[in-house]
Tab-separated table of C-alpha atoms in Angstrom:
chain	number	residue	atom	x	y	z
G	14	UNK	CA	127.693	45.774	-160.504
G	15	UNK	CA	128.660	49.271	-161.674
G	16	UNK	CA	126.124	51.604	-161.116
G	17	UNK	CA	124.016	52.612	-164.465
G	18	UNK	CA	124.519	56.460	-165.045
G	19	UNK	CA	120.163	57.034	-165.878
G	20	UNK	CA	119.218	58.344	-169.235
G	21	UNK	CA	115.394	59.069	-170.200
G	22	UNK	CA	114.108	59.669	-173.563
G	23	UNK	CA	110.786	61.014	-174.528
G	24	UNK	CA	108.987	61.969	-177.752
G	25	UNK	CA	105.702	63.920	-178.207
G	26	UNK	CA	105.015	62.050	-181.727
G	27	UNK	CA	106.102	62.185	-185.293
G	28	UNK	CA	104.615	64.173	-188.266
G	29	UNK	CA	104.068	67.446	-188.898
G	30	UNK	CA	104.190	70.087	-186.082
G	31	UNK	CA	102.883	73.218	-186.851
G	32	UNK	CA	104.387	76.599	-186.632
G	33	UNK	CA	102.037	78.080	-183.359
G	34	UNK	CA	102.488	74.576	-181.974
G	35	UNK	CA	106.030	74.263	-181.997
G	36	UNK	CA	107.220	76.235	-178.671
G	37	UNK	CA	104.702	74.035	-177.039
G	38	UNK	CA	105.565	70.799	-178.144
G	39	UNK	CA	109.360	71.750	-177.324
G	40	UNK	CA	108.546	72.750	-174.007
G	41	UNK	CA	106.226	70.160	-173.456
G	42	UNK	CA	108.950	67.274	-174.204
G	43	UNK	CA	111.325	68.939	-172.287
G	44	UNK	CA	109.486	69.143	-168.946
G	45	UNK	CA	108.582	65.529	-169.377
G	46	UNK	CA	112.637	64.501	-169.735
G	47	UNK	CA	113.313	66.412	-166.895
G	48	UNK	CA	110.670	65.095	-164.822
G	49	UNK	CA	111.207	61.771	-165.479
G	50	UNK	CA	114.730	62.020	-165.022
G	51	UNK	CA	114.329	63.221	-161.660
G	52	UNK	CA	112.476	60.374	-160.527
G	53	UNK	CA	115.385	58.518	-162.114
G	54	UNK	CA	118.340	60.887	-160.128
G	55	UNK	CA	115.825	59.986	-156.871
G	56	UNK	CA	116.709	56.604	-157.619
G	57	UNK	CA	113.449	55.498	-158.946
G	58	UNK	CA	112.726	52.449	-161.179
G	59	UNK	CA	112.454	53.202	-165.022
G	60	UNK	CA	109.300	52.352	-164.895
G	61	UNK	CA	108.526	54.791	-162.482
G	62	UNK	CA	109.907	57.408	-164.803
G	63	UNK	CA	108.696	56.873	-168.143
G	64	UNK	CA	105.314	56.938	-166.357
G	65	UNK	CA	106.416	60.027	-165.177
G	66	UNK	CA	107.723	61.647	-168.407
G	67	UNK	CA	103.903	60.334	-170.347
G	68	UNK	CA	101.597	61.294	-168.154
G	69	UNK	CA	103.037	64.941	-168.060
G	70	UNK	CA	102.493	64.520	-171.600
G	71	UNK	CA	98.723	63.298	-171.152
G	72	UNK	CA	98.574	66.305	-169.290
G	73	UNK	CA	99.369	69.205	-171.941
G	74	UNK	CA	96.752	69.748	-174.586
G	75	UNK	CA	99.790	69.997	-176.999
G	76	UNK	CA	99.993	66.281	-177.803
G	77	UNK	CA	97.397	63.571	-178.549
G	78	UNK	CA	97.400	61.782	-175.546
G	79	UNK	CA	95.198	62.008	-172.380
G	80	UNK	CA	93.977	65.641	-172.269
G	81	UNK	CA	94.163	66.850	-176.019
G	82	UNK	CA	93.736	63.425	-177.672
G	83	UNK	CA	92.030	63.732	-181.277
G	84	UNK	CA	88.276	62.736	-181.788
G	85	UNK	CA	86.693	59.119	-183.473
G	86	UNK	CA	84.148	59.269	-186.012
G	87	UNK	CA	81.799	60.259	-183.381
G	88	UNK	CA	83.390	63.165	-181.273
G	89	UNK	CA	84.566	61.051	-178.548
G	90	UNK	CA	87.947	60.078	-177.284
G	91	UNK	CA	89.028	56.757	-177.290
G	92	UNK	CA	92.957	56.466	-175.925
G	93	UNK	CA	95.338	52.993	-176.189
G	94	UNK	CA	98.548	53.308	-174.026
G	95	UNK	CA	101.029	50.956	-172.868
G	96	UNK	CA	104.097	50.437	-170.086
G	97	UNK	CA	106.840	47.863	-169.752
G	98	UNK	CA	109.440	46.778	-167.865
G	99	UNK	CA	112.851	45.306	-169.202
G	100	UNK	CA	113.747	43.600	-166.342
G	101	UNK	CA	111.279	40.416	-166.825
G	102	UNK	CA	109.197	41.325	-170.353
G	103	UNK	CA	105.634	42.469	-167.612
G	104	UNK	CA	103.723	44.522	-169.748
G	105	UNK	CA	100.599	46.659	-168.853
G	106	UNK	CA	97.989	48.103	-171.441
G	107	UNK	CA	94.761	49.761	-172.256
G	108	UNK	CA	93.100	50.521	-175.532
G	109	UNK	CA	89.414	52.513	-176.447
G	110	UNK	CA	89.434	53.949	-172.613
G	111	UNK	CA	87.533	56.707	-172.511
G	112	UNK	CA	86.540	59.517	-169.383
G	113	UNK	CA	90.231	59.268	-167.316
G	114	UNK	CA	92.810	61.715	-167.497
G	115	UNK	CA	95.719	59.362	-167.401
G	116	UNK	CA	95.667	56.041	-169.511
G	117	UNK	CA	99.159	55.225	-168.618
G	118	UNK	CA	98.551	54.776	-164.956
G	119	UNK	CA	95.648	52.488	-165.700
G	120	UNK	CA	98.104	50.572	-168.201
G	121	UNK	CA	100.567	50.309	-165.241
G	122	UNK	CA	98.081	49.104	-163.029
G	123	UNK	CA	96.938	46.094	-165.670
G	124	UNK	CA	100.765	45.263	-165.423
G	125	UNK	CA	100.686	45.117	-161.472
G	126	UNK	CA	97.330	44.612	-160.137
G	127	UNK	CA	96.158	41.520	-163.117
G	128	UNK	CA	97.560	38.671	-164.585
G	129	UNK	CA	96.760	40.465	-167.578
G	130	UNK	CA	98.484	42.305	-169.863
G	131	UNK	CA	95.727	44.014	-172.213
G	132	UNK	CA	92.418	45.465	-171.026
G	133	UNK	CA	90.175	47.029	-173.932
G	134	UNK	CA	86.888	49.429	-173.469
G	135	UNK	CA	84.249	48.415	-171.192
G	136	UNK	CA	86.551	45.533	-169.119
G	137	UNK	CA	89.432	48.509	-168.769
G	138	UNK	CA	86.488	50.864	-167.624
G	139	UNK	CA	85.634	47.948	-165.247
G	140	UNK	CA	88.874	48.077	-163.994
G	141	UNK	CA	89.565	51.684	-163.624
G	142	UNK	CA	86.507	51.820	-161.115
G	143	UNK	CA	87.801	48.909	-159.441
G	144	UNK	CA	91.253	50.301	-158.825
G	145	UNK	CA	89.357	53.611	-157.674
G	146	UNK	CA	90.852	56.007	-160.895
G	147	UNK	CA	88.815	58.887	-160.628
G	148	UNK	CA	86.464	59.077	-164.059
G	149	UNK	CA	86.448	62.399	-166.013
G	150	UNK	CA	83.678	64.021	-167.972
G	151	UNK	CA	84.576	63.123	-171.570
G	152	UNK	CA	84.521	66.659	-172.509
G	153	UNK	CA	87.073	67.465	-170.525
G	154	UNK	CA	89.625	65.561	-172.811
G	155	UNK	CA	88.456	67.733	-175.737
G	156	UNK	CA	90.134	70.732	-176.392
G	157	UNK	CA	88.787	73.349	-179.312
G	158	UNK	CA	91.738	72.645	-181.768
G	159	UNK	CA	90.521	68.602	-181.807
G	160	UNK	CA	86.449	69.544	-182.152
G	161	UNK	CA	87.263	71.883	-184.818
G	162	UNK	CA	89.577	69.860	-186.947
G	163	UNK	CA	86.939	66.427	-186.279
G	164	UNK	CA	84.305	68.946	-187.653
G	165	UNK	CA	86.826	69.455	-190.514
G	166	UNK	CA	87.102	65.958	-191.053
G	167	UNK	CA	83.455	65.574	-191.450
G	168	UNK	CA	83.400	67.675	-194.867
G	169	UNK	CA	82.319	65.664	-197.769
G	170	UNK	CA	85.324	66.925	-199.658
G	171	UNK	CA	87.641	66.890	-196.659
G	172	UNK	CA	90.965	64.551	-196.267
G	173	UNK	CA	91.295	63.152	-192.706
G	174	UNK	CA	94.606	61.305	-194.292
G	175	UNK	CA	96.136	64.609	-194.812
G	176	UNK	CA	95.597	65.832	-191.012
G	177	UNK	CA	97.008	62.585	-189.613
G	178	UNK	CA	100.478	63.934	-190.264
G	179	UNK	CA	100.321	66.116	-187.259
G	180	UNK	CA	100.221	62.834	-185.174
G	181	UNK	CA	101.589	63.401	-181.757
G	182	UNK	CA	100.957	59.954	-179.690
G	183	UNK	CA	103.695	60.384	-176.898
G	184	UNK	CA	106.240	57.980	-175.135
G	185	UNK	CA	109.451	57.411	-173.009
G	186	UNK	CA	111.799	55.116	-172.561
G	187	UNK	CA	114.660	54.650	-169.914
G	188	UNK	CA	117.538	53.339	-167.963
G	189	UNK	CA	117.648	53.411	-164.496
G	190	UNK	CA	120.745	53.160	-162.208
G	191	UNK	CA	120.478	49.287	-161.538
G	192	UNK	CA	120.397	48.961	-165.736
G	193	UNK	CA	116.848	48.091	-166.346
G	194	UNK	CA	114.718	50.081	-169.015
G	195	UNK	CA	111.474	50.613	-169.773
G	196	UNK	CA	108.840	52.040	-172.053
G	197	UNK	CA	105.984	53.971	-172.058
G	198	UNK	CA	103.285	55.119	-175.089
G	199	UNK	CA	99.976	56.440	-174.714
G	200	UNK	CA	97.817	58.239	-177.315
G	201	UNK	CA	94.606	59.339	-178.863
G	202	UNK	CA	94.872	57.767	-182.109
G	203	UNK	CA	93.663	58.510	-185.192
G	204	UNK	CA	91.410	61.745	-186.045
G	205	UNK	CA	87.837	60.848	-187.132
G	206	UNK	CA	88.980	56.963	-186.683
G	207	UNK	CA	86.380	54.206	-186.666
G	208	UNK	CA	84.591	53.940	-183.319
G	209	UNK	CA	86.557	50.896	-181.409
G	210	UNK	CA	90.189	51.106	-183.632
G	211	UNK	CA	92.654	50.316	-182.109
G	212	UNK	CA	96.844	51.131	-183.492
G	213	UNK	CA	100.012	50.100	-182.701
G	214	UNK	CA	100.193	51.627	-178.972
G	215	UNK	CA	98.480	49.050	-177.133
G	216	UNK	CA	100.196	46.551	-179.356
G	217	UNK	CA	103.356	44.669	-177.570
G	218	UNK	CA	105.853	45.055	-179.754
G	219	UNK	CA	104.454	47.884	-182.131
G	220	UNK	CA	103.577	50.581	-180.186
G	221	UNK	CA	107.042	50.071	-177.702
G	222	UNK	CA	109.029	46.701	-175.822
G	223	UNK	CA	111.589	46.809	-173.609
G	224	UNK	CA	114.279	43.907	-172.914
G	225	UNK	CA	116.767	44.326	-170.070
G	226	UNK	CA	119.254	41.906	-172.787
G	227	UNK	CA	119.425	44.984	-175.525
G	228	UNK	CA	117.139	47.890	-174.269
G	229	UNK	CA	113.925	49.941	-175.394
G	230	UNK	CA	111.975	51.636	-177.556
G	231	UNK	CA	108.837	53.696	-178.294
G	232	UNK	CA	107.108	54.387	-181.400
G	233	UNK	CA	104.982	56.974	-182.958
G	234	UNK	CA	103.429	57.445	-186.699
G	235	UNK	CA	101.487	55.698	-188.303
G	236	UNK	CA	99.441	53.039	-186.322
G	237	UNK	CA	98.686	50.225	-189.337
G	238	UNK	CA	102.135	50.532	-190.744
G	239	UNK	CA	104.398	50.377	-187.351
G	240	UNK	CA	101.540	47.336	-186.804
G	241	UNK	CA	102.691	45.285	-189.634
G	242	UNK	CA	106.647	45.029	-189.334
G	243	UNK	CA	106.730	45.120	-185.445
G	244	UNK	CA	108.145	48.035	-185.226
G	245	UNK	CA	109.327	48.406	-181.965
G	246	UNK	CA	110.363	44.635	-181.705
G	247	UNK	CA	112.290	44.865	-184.796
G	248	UNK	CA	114.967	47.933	-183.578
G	249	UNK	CA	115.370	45.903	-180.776
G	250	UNK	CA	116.424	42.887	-183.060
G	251	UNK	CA	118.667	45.158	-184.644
G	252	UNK	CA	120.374	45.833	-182.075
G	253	UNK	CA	120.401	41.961	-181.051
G	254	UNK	CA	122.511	41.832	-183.784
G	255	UNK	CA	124.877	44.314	-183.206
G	256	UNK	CA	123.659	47.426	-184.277
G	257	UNK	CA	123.755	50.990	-182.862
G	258	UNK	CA	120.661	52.596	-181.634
G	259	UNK	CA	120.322	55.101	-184.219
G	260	UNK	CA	121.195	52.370	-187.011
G	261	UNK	CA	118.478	50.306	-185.800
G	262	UNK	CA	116.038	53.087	-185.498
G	263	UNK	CA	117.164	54.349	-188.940
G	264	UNK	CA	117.259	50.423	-190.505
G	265	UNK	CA	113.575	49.628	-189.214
G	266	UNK	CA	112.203	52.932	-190.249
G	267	UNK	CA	113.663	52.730	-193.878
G	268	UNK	CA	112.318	49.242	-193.779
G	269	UNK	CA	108.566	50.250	-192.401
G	270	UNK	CA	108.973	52.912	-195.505
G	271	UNK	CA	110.207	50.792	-197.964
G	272	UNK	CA	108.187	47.638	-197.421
G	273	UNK	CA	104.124	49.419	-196.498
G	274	UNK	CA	105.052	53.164	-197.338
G	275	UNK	CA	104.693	54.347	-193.426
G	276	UNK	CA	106.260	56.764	-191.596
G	277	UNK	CA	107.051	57.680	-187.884
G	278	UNK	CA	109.378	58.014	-185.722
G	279	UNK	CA	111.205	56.139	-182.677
G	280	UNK	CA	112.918	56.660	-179.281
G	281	UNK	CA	115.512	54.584	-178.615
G	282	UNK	CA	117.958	53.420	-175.582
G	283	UNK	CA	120.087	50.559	-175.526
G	284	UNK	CA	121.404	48.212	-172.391
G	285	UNK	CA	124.887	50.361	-172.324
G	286	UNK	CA	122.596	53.610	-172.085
G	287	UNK	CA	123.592	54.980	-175.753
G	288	UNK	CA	120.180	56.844	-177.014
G	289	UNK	CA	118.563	57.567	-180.340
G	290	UNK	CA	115.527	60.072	-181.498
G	291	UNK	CA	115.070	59.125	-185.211
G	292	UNK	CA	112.034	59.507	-188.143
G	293	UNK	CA	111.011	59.664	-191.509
G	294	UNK	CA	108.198	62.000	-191.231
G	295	UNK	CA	108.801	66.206	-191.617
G	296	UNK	CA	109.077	66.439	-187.659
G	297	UNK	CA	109.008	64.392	-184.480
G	298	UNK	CA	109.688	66.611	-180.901
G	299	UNK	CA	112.225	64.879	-178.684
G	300	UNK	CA	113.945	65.483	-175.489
G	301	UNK	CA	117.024	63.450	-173.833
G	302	UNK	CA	118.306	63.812	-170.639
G	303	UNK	CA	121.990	61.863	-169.657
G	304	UNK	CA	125.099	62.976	-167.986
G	305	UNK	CA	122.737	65.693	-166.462
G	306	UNK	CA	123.062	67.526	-169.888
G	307	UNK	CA	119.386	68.584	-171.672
G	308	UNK	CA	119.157	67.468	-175.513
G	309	UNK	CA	116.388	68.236	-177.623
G	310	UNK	CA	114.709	69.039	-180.990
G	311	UNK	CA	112.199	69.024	-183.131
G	312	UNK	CA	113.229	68.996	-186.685
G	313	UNK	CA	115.710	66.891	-188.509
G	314	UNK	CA	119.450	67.068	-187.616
G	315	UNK	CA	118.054	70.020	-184.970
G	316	UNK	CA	119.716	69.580	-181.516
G	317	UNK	CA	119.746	71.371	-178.906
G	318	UNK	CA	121.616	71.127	-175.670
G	319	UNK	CA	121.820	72.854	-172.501
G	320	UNK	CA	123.127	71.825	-168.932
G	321	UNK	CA	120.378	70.086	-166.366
G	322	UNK	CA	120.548	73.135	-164.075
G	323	UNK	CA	119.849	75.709	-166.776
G	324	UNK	CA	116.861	73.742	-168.120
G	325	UNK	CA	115.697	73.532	-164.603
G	326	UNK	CA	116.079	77.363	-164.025
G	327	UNK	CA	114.488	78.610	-167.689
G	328	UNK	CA	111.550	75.767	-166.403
G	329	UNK	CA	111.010	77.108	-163.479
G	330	UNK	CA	110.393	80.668	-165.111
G	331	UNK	CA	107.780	78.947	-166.989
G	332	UNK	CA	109.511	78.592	-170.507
């Protein structure tokens, strides 16, 4: 078989990023790509990868995932995330974990380690323990900009609906050099959500799928609308039937709009390794990396693109 050429691509969520945020979010996508796609040029598994690429995003306060993630209804963080592999449909998740830094290697581990493929809460706390994850305070998740804007959210006059649009779940998806693909998605859900909700990330098929027979996707927005049309399922039925990735994305987010009045946003990589970052929201921050050439952007029809070797160098310096 000829050798896959490996493409990864990550997103750090759809809606509306905000001015002071944006340098982060662009540099935050960015080192994700590249890490990921240096487990790939290492000639590790796309699963390895996106796990890679997400949990550097768990890791940066800029997104809501992992470290960062937005507060429930009663100041706590409660994160969903979930991994799979192309190659034979094994899917990992977790959804309401609370206290560990990195949700996506516990989702990883429910793919490997059970013959499970969705641990929630309590059981997923079980198993964390089990599989000797360390636990982290709670508090430790919570950064100032999510206390404040919970406390916000707890105004009798306030909107919560109006601060969802600065989302920011984050995902990956890629091809490795044998031709399988992956996805990854891991987030903090809704601000000032009820205690125990649950979106589309955990959700096969909503919150990402990958199929080695047309490729993968991840999905960000919002949670109840990419829930009822499948989101993630449906691009990849698009592109069962022929489509491009970015007509699928584009096709399946005009139908999520159309149909329940959602919007989001959606990676996108195919079996032949042709990519798409598409949304109907203001913003979603994206980074590709393929031929060894950087791409990435934040707002619509913005792209950016810059060889592997200077995006290494300016990363090194510490954007």
């Amino acid at each position: 078989l000829g050798r896959m050429k490996p493409v990864i691509v990550v997103h750090g969520g759809a809606g509306r990023i905000f001015k002071e945020r944006e340098e982060g979010c662009r540099a935050g996508v960015v080192r994700a790509a590249l890490r990921g796609y240096r487990v790939l040029k290492q000639g590790g598994s796309a699963v390895d990868a996106v796990e890679e690429a997400v949990r550097s995003m768990e890791d940066d306060p800029h997104f809501n995932a992992g470290c960062g993630s937005v507060l429930n209804e009663k100041g706590e963080v409660e994160m969903d995330a979930i991994i799979m592999d192309g190659k034979n449909l094994d899917s990992g998740a977790v959804s309401a974990v609370k206290c560990i830094a990195n949700p996506i290697k516990l989702a990883r581990l429910v793919m490997e380690k059970t013959k499970h493929m969705l641990l929630t809460d309590h059981g997923a706390h079980l198993f964390a323990q089990a599989m000797g994850i360390p636990e982290i305070p709670g508090e430790k998740l919570i950064t100032e900009r999510s206390r404040e804007r919970w406390k916000k959210n707890l105004e009798p006059d306030s909107n919560p609906e109006e601060f969802q649009k600065d989302l920011g779940t984050v995902g990956a998806v890629a091809i490795d050099s044998e031709g399988n693909v992956a996805c990854a998605t891991s987030t903090g859900g809704l601000s000032n959500k009820l205690i125990g909700r649950v979106g589309d990330t955990a959700c096969i098929g909503s919150g990402g799928y990958a199929d080695n027979h047309s490729g993968a996707t991840s999905t960000t927005g919002h949670g109840e609308s990419i829930m009822k049309v499948v989101l993630a399922r449906l691009i990849l039925y698009h592109m069962e039937q022929g489509m491009s990735p970015e007509a699928a994305a584009d096709t399946a987010l005009d139908y999520m709009k159309t149909r329940v009045g959602g919007l989001g946003g959606v990676i996108v990589v195919n079996k032949a390794g042709e990519w798409a970052a598409r949304f109907s929201t203001k913003q979603m921050s994206w980074a590709t990396v393929k031929d060894d050439n950087l791409h990435y952007g934040i707002y619509a029809g913005e792209k950016h693109i810059q060889s592997i070797d200077e995006a290494l160098a300016s990363e090194r310096e510490g954007f």
